Coordinates of C-alpha atoms in Angstrom, one line a residue:
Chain A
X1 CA -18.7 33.1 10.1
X2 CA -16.1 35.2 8.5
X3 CA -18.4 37.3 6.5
X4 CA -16.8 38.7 3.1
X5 CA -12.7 38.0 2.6
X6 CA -10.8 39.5 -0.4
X7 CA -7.3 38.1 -1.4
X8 CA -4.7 39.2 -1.3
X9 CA -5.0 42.0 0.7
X10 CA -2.1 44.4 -1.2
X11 CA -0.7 43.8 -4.5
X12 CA 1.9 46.1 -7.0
X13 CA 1.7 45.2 -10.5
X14 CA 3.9 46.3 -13.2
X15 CA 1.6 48.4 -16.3
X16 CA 0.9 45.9 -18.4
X17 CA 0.8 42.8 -15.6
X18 CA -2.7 40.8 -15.1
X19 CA -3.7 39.7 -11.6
X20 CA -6.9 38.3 -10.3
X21 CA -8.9 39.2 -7.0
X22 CA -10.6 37.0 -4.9
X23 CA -13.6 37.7 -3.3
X24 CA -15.2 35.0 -1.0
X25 CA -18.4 35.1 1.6
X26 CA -20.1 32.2 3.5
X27 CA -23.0 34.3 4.1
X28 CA -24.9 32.6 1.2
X29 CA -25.9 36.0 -0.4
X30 CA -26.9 36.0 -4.2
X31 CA -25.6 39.3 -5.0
X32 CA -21.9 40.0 -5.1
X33 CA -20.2 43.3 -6.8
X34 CA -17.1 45.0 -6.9
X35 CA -16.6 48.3 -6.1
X36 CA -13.4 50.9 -6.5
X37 CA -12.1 53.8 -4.1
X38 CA -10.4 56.5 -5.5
X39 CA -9.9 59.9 -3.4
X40 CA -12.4 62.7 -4.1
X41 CA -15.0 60.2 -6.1
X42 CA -16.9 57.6 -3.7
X43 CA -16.8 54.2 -4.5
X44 CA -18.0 53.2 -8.1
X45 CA -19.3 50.2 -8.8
X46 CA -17.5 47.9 -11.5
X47 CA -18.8 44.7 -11.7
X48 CA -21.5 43.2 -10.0
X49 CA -23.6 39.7 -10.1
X50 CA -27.3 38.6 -8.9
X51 CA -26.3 34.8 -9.1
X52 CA -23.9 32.3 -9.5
X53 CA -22.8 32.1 -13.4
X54 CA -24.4 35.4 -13.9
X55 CA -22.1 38.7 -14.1
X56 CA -22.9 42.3 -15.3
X57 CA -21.5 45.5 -15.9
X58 CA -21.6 48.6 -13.5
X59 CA -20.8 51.8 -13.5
X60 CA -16.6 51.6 -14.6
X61 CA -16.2 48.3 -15.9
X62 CA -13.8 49.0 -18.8
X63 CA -10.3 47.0 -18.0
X64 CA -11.9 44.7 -15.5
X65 CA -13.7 41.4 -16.0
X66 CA -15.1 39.5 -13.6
X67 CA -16.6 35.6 -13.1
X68 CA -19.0 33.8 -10.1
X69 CA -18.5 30.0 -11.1
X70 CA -19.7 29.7 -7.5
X71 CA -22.3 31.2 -4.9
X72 CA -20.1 32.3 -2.6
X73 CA -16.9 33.7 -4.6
X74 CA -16.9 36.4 -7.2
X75 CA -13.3 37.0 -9.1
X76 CA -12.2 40.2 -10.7
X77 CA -9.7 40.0 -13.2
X78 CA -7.4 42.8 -14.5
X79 CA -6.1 41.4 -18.0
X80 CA -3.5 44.5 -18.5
X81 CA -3.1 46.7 -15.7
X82 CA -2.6 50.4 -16.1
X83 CA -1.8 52.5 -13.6
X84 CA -5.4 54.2 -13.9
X85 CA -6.1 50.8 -12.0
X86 CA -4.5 52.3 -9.4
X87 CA -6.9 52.3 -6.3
X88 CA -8.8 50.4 -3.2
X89 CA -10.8 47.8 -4.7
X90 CA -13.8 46.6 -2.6
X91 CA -15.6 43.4 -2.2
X92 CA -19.9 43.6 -1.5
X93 CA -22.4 41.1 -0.8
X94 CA -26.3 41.0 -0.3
X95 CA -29.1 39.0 -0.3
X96 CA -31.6 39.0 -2.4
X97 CA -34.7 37.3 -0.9
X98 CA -37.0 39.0 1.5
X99 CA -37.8 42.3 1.9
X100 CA -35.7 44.4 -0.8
X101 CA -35.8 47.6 1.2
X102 CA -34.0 45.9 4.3
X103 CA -31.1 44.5 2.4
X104 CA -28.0 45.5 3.3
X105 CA -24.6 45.5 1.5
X106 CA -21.7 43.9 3.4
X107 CA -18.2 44.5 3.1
X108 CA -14.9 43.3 2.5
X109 CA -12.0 44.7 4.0
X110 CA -10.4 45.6 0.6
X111 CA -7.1 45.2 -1.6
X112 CA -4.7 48.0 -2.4
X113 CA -3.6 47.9 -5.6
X114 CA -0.5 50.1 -7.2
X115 CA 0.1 49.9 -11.0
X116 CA 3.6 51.4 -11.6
Chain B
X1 CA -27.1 59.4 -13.3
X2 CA -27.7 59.7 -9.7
X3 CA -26.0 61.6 -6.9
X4 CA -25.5 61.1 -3.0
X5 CA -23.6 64.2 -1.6
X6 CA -22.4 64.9 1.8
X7 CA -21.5 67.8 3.6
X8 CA -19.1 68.7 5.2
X9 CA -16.2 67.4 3.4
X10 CA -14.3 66.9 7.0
X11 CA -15.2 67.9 10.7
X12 CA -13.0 68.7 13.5
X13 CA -14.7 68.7 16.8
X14 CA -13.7 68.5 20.7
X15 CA -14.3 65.8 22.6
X16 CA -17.7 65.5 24.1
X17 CA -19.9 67.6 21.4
X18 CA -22.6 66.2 19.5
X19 CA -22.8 66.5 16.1
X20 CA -24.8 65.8 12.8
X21 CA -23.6 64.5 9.5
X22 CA -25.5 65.5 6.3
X23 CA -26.2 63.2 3.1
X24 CA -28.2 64.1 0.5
X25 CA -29.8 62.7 -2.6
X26 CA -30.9 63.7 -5.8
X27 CA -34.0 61.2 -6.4
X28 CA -36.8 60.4 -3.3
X29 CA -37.5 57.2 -4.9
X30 CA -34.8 55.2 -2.9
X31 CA -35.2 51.6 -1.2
X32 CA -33.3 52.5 1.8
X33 CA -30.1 54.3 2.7
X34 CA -27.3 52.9 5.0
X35 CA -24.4 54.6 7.0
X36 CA -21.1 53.1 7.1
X37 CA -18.0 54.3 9.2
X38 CA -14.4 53.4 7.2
X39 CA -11.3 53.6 9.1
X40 CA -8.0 55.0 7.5
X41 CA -7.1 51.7 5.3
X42 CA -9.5 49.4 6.7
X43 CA -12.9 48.4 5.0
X44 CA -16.8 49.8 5.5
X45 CA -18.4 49.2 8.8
X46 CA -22.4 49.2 8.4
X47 CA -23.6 51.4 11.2
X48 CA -27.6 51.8 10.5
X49 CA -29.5 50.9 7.4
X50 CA -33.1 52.9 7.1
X51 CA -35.5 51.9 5.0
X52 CA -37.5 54.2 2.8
X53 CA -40.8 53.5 4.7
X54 CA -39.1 54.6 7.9
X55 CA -38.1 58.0 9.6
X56 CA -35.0 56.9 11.7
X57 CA -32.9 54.5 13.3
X58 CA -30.7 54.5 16.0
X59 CA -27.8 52.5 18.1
X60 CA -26.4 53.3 20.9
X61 CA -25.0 57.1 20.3
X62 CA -25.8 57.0 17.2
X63 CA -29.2 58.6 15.5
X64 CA -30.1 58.4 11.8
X65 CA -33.0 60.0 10.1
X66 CA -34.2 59.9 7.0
X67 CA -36.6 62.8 5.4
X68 CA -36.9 61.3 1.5
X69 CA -38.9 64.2 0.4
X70 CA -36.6 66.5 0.6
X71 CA -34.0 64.2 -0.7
X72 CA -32.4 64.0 2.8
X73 CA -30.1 62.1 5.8
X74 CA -28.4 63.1 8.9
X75 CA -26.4 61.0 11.2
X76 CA -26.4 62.3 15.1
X77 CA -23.8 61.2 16.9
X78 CA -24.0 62.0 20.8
X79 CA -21.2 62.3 23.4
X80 CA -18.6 62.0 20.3
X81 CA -15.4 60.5 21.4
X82 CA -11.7 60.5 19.8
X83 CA -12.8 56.3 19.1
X84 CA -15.2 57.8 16.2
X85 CA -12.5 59.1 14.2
X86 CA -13.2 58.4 11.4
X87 CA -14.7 59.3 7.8
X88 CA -18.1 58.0 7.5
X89 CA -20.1 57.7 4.3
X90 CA -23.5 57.2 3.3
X91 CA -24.9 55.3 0.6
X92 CA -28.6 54.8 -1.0
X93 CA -30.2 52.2 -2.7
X94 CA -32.3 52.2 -5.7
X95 CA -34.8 50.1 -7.0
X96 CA -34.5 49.7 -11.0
X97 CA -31.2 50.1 -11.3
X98 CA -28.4 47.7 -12.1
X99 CA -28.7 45.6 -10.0
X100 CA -29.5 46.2 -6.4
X101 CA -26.5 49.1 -6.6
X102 CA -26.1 51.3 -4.4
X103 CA -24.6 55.4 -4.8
X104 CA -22.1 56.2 -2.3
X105 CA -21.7 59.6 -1.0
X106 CA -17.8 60.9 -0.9
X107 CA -17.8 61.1 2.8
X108 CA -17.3 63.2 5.8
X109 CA -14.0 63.1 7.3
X110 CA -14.1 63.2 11.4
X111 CA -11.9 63.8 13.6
X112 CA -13.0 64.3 17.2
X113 CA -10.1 65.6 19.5
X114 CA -9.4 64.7 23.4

């Protein structure tokens, strides 16, 4: 059981560049999201999804678009990198069945992204 | 919008103390709250996970209450040793929201020293 993965792990893009992230978890949760890291701010959350073929928009989701054609992998795609891009970008999972108040949101270990 | 602060910023203390984290929040109405520990470059660790029906939770050294009247969380942690280094952050869930999204505090940096 390898929980949450996220590919690749670091990455430097050239402004302008498009790359795509990975997110995978065998955990068969329904909810997936994507989160950023920047210094001083928390994480934010960008994209998120409560199913597979379903996606919506979080908190910072300009730049960034995301798809779930599967349950257990969620893909975030920058289309034209900027170096505001620049940051820790973070994988989540949950479930969505049972009790909503003892869900708990699972991590990935994250992917380090540079825009120069 | 809401907003999950925690204080202090960053912590130094020597080996051995006990000391308290604080988190709080600006709206009662949460689902639960969770404490994760991050280390430098690495992802979030879940430590404890409280739900709003409950007062604390604890493991091991670790003690986390929860007072959601007063918009409040504090993590305990006994004994601490250099091992929990580390910045920890707290987040709380929602219901209504998009999602089942949680707010995430900015974190307390800690450093415990030999």
């Amino acid at each position: 059981n390898a929980g949450v993965t996220q590919t690749p792990k670091f990455r430097v893009l050239k402004t302008g560049q498009s790359m795509t992230l990975l997110c995978a978890q065998d955990m068969n949760h329904e909810y997936m999201y994507w989160y950023r890291q920047d210094p001083g701010m928390g994480l934010r959350l960008i994209h998120y999804s409560v199913g597979e073929g379903t996606t919506a928009k979080g908190e910072v989701p300009d730049g960034y678009n995301v798809s779930r054609l599967k349950k257990q992998n969620f893909l975030l795609g920058l289309e034209s990198a900027a170096p505001s891009q620049t940051s820790v970008y973070f994988c989540a999972s949950s479930y969505a069945r049972g009790n909503r108040e003892d869900r708990e949101q699972y991590f990935g270990p994250g992917t380090r992204l540079t825009v120069t | 919008k809401q907003e999950v602060t925690q204080i202090p910023a960053a912590l130094s203390v020597p080996e051995g103390e006990n000391l308290v984290l604080n988190c709080s929040f600006t709206d009662s109405a949460i689902y639960n709250l969770q404490w994760f520990r991050q280390d430098p470059g690495k992802g979030l660790t879940s430590l404890l996970l409280i739900q709003s029906s409950q007062r604390e939770q604890t493991s091991g050294r670790l003690n986390a209450s929860l007072d959601k009247s007063s918009g409040r969380s504090t993590l305990y942690i006994a004994a601490s040793q250099p091992g929990d280094s580390a910045t920890y952050l707290c987040a709380v869930r929602y219901p209504g929201y998009t999602g089942n999204q949680f707010y995430f505090g900015t974190g307390t940096s800690l450093t415990v020293i030999p």
